[in-house]
Coordinates of C-alpha atoms in Angstrom, one line a residue:
M1 CA 67.7 62.9 101.2
P2 CA 66.3 63.1 104.9
P3 CA 66.5 66.3 106.5
L4 CA 70.0 67.9 108.0
R5 CA 68.5 68.5 111.2
T6 CA 70.3 72.3 112.4
A7 CA 71.3 73.6 115.7
L8 CA 71.5 77.5 116.6
L9 CA 73.6 78.4 119.6
Q10 CA 72.5 81.6 120.5
S11 CA 75.3 83.0 123.2
S12 CA 78.0 85.8 123.3
G13 CA 80.2 83.1 124.7
R14 CA 82.8 85.3 126.6
P15 CA 83.8 88.3 124.7
G16 CA 88.0 88.3 124.4
S17 CA 88.3 84.9 125.1
V18 CA 88.3 82.4 121.8
E19 CA 89.5 79.4 124.6
E20 CA 86.4 79.9 126.2
N21 CA 84.8 80.6 123.4
L22 CA 86.2 77.3 122.0
R23 CA 85.1 75.5 125.8
V24 CA 81.3 76.4 125.0
L25 CA 80.9 76.2 121.8
D26 CA 82.8 72.0 122.5
D27 CA 79.7 72.0 125.3
A28 CA 77.4 73.0 122.7
A29 CA 78.7 70.3 119.8
G30 CA 78.0 67.6 122.1
R31 CA 74.3 68.6 122.9
A32 CA 73.7 69.4 119.6
A33 CA 75.3 65.8 118.6
A34 CA 73.2 64.1 121.5
A35 CA 70.2 65.2 119.7
G36 CA 70.9 63.9 116.2
A37 CA 72.1 67.6 114.8
G38 CA 74.7 67.7 111.5
L39 CA 75.0 71.4 111.4
L40 CA 75.7 73.4 114.1
V41 CA 75.7 77.6 113.4
C42 CA 77.7 79.7 115.9
P43 CA 76.5 84.0 115.2
E44 CA 78.9 87.0 114.0
M45 CA 82.8 87.4 115.6
Y46 CA 81.6 83.9 117.9
L47 CA 85.7 83.3 118.6
T48 CA 86.8 86.7 119.6
G49 CA 83.3 88.3 120.3
Y50 CA 81.8 91.2 118.7
A51 CA 82.8 94.8 120.1
I52 CA 85.9 94.0 121.1
G53 CA 87.6 97.7 119.0
G54 CA 91.7 97.4 118.2
D55 CA 90.9 93.1 119.8
V56 CA 90.3 92.2 116.9
H57 CA 93.0 93.2 115.3
R58 CA 95.0 91.5 118.2
L59 CA 92.6 88.4 118.1
A60 CA 92.6 87.6 113.9
E61 CA 93.9 84.6 113.1
P62 CA 93.7 83.4 109.5
A63 CA 91.9 81.5 107.7
D64 CA 93.9 78.1 108.6
G65 CA 95.1 79.8 112.0
A66 CA 94.9 77.7 115.2
S67 CA 90.8 78.3 115.9
A68 CA 90.6 76.4 112.6
Q69 CA 91.9 73.6 113.9
A70 CA 90.3 73.8 117.7
V71 CA 87.0 74.0 115.6
A72 CA 87.9 71.0 112.9
E73 CA 88.9 68.7 116.1
I74 CA 85.2 69.3 117.9
A75 CA 84.1 68.8 114.9
V76 CA 84.9 65.5 114.1
R77 CA 85.4 64.8 117.9
H78 CA 81.0 65.1 117.9
G79 CA 80.4 64.2 114.3
L80 CA 78.8 66.6 112.8
A81 CA 79.3 70.6 110.5
V82 CA 80.1 73.6 112.8
L83 CA 79.7 76.7 110.7
Y84 CA 81.2 80.1 113.1
G85 CA 81.7 83.5 113.3
Y86 CA 85.7 84.9 113.5
P87 CA 88.0 88.1 112.2
E88 CA 89.8 86.6 109.4
R89 CA 93.9 88.2 109.0
A90 CA 95.0 88.2 105.3
G91 CA 97.6 90.2 104.5
E92 CA 97.0 93.7 105.9
A93 CA 93.7 92.9 106.1
V94 CA 91.5 91.9 108.6
H95 CA 87.9 90.5 107.5
N96 CA 84.6 90.1 109.5
A97 CA 84.2 86.5 109.0
A98 CA 82.6 82.8 109.3
Q99 CA 83.8 79.3 108.7
L100 CA 81.5 76.0 107.9
I101 CA 83.9 73.2 108.9
G102 CA 82.9 69.5 108.1
P103 CA 82.1 66.9 110.2
D104 CA 85.6 64.9 109.1
G105 CA 87.5 68.4 110.2
T106 CA 87.9 69.9 106.4
V107 CA 87.1 74.1 105.6
L108 CA 84.2 73.4 103.4
L109 CA 83.4 77.2 103.0
G110 CA 84.9 80.3 103.7
Y111 CA 83.0 83.7 103.9
R112 CA 84.1 87.1 104.1
K113 CA 81.2 89.8 105.2
T114 CA 80.0 92.2 102.1
H115 CA 78.1 94.7 104.2
L116 CA 79.8 96.4 106.6
F117 CA 77.4 97.9 109.1
G118 CA 78.3 101.0 110.7
G119 CA 80.9 103.3 111.8
F120 CA 82.4 100.2 114.0
E121 CA 82.0 97.7 111.5
R122 CA 84.2 100.1 108.9
K123 CA 86.2 100.9 111.4
W124 CA 88.5 97.4 111.8
F125 CA 87.4 95.5 108.7
T126 CA 87.6 95.0 105.5
P127 CA 84.7 94.5 103.2
G128 CA 84.8 91.0 101.4
E129 CA 84.2 91.6 97.9
Q130 CA 82.9 87.4 96.8
A131 CA 78.7 87.3 97.2
V132 CA 77.7 84.1 96.5
V133 CA 79.8 81.0 98.2
Q134 CA 78.6 77.4 98.3
A135 CA 78.9 74.3 99.3
E136 CA 76.8 71.0 99.4
L137 CA 76.1 69.2 103.3
G138 CA 73.7 66.6 103.8
G139 CA 72.2 66.4 100.9
L140 CA 71.2 70.6 100.5
R141 CA 73.5 72.9 98.9
I142 CA 74.3 75.8 101.7
G143 CA 75.7 79.1 101.0
I144 CA 77.0 81.7 104.1
M145 CA 76.1 85.0 104.8
I146 CA 77.1 88.1 107.6
C147 CA 74.2 89.6 109.5
Y148 CA 73.9 93.0 106.7
D149 CA 74.3 90.9 104.9
V150 CA 71.0 89.8 104.2
E151 CA 69.4 92.9 104.7
F152 CA 69.5 93.5 100.7
P153 CA 67.7 91.3 99.1
E154 CA 69.6 91.8 95.8
N155 CA 72.7 89.4 98.0
V156 CA 69.9 86.9 99.1
R157 CA 67.9 86.5 95.4
A158 CA 71.5 85.8 93.9
H159 CA 71.9 82.9 95.7
A160 CA 68.4 82.0 95.2
L161 CA 69.2 82.2 91.9
A162 CA 72.4 80.2 91.8
G163 CA 70.5 77.4 93.7
T164 CA 70.5 77.8 97.4
D165 CA 68.7 75.3 99.8
L166 CA 70.1 76.8 102.5
L167 CA 71.4 79.8 103.6
L168 CA 73.6 80.8 106.9
V169 CA 73.6 83.9 108.9
P170 CA 75.7 84.2 111.6
T171 CA 74.4 87.6 113.1
A172 CA 75.3 90.8 115.9
Q173 CA 71.7 91.6 115.8
M174 CA 71.4 94.5 118.3
H175 CA 68.6 97.5 118.9
P176 CA 66.8 98.5 118.2
F177 CA 66.6 96.1 114.8
Q178 CA 65.1 93.2 116.7
F179 CA 61.8 93.8 113.8
V180 CA 65.3 91.9 110.8
A181 CA 64.8 89.1 113.4
E182 CA 61.4 88.6 113.7
S183 CA 59.9 89.2 109.9
L184 CA 62.6 90.6 107.6
V185 CA 64.3 87.0 108.0
P186 CA 61.0 84.9 107.6
V187 CA 59.9 87.0 104.7
R188 CA 63.3 86.2 102.7
A189 CA 63.3 82.6 103.1
F190 CA 59.9 83.0 101.6
E191 CA 60.5 84.7 98.5
N192 CA 64.2 83.2 97.4
Q193 CA 62.4 79.5 98.4
M194 CA 65.3 78.4 100.8
Y195 CA 65.6 78.0 104.0
I196 CA 67.7 80.7 106.0
A197 CA 69.8 80.3 109.7
Y198 CA 69.8 82.8 111.0
V199 CA 71.4 82.6 115.0
N200 CA 72.4 86.2 116.9
R201 CA 74.0 86.6 120.0
T202 CA 72.7 88.0 122.9
G203 CA 72.8 90.4 126.3
Q204 CA 74.7 93.6 125.9
E205 CA 78.3 94.7 124.5
G206 CA 80.0 97.7 125.0
E207 CA 77.5 99.9 123.7
F208 CA 75.4 97.4 121.5
E209 CA 72.8 95.0 123.0
F210 CA 71.8 92.1 120.8
V211 CA 68.6 91.2 121.2
G212 CA 68.9 86.9 120.1
L213 CA 65.6 86.0 118.3
S214 CA 67.5 83.2 116.5
C215 CA 64.8 81.1 114.6
L216 CA 65.6 78.8 111.4
A217 CA 63.3 80.2 108.6
G218 CA 61.4 78.2 106.1
P219 CA 60.5 78.7 102.4
D220 CA 57.2 78.4 103.8
G221 CA 57.8 81.8 105.6
A222 CA 57.2 80.0 109.3
A223 CA 59.8 79.7 111.6
R224 CA 61.0 75.4 112.2
A225 CA 62.7 76.8 115.2
R226 CA 62.9 79.9 117.0
A227 CA 64.5 81.1 120.2
G228 CA 64.3 83.9 122.7
R229 CA 66.3 86.9 124.5
G230 CA 68.8 85.0 126.1
E231 CA 71.3 82.0 126.3
E232 CA 70.1 79.0 124.3
L233 CA 70.5 76.2 122.1
V234 CA 67.7 74.7 119.8
F235 CA 67.6 73.2 116.9
G236 CA 65.3 73.2 113.7
D237 CA 65.5 71.2 111.0
A238 CA 65.8 71.8 106.6
D239 CA 63.9 70.0 105.0
P240 CA 64.9 68.7 100.8
A241 CA 61.5 67.7 99.8
F242 CA 59.8 70.8 101.9
L243 CA 61.4 72.4 100.0
Q244 CA 61.4 70.9 97.0
E245 CA 57.4 70.9 97.0
S246 CA 57.3 74.3 97.6
R247 CA 58.8 75.2 95.4
E248 CA 57.3 73.6 92.5
N249 CA 54.2 75.0 94.3
N250 CA 55.2 78.9 94.6
P251 CA 56.0 80.5 91.5
Y252 CA 58.2 83.8 92.5
L253 CA 61.2 82.6 90.4
R254 CA 59.3 81.1 87.8
D255 CA 58.1 84.7 86.9
R256 CA 60.8 86.8 87.4
R257 CA 61.3 89.6 84.1
P258 CA 65.0 89.8 84.2
G259 CA 65.2 92.7 81.7
L260 CA 62.6 95.2 84.0
Y261 CA 65.4 95.4 86.2
S262 CA 68.6 95.8 84.5
S263 CA 68.2 99.5 86.2
L264 CA 69.2 97.6 90.0
T265 CA 72.6 97.4 88.7

C-alpha cells in the first residue's frame, strides 16, 4: 500500500462557534486534498472550542448529530477522511470525544476520552470506558486517543498489542507541558512501533495557553511533520512499508515478558 498522506490542522478556530469552525475545517480539507492527503486530523474539542465552560453542555451533540453530518459532507466533498474532536452527548452524560469519518461520509470510528485531565475536564465530562478502538483506512489500522490518554504508557502499549499502525491523538496540550509534544510523543511512537499523529490547539483560550507543536511521529522516533506555535496545516506520510521494516528490526514487542508485569494491573 502507498503511504497515507496525513494533514494535521493545528488550529483553535473560534471557540464557541461551531459554524465558524466548520468553515475553517472545510477550507483546510480543501487544501489538504489538493496536497494529496487522504486524512485530515483536527485538535481536541475542535468543533466547539476547549475552554468554553458551561457551553460544553449547551453545544454537546450526539455522535450522529448535525455537526457529524456537516463533517461527513466536507469529507465527501473533498474526498478524504476527517478526524475531529467534539463534546458528545449520550443521554445525561457528556464525553470529550473524537470521531473519524471516512471519505465516503460513513463514520469509521468514535472514541471517548478515558483519562480526564484536571478539574476543568472532571467538572464537565464523563470519562469513556473503552481504551482501544480501531478502524481500517488506507491500508493502516487506525486508533484514537485524546490528549492526556497518550501520556499513560500502558494505554499506548495496549494499542500496539492490538496492532494499531497509526494512532490519532487530537489534543489540547498547554504550557508548561510542551515536552509532551516535543519528546514524549516521538518516544511513544518508537517504543510501540507505530505512527502517532498528535494534533494540538494553539494560542490563549481562557486560562489555558496552548502550545501548538503538532507532529506526526514515526516508529523510528523521528517527526515526519512538525508545526510551530501558530495556526498551521502540516503534512506527513504514514508509510506501511517503512512501518513493517521498522517492526522487523525493533525487538521491543517481541522481547516483552508479560508475566513479570502482572503487578501493573
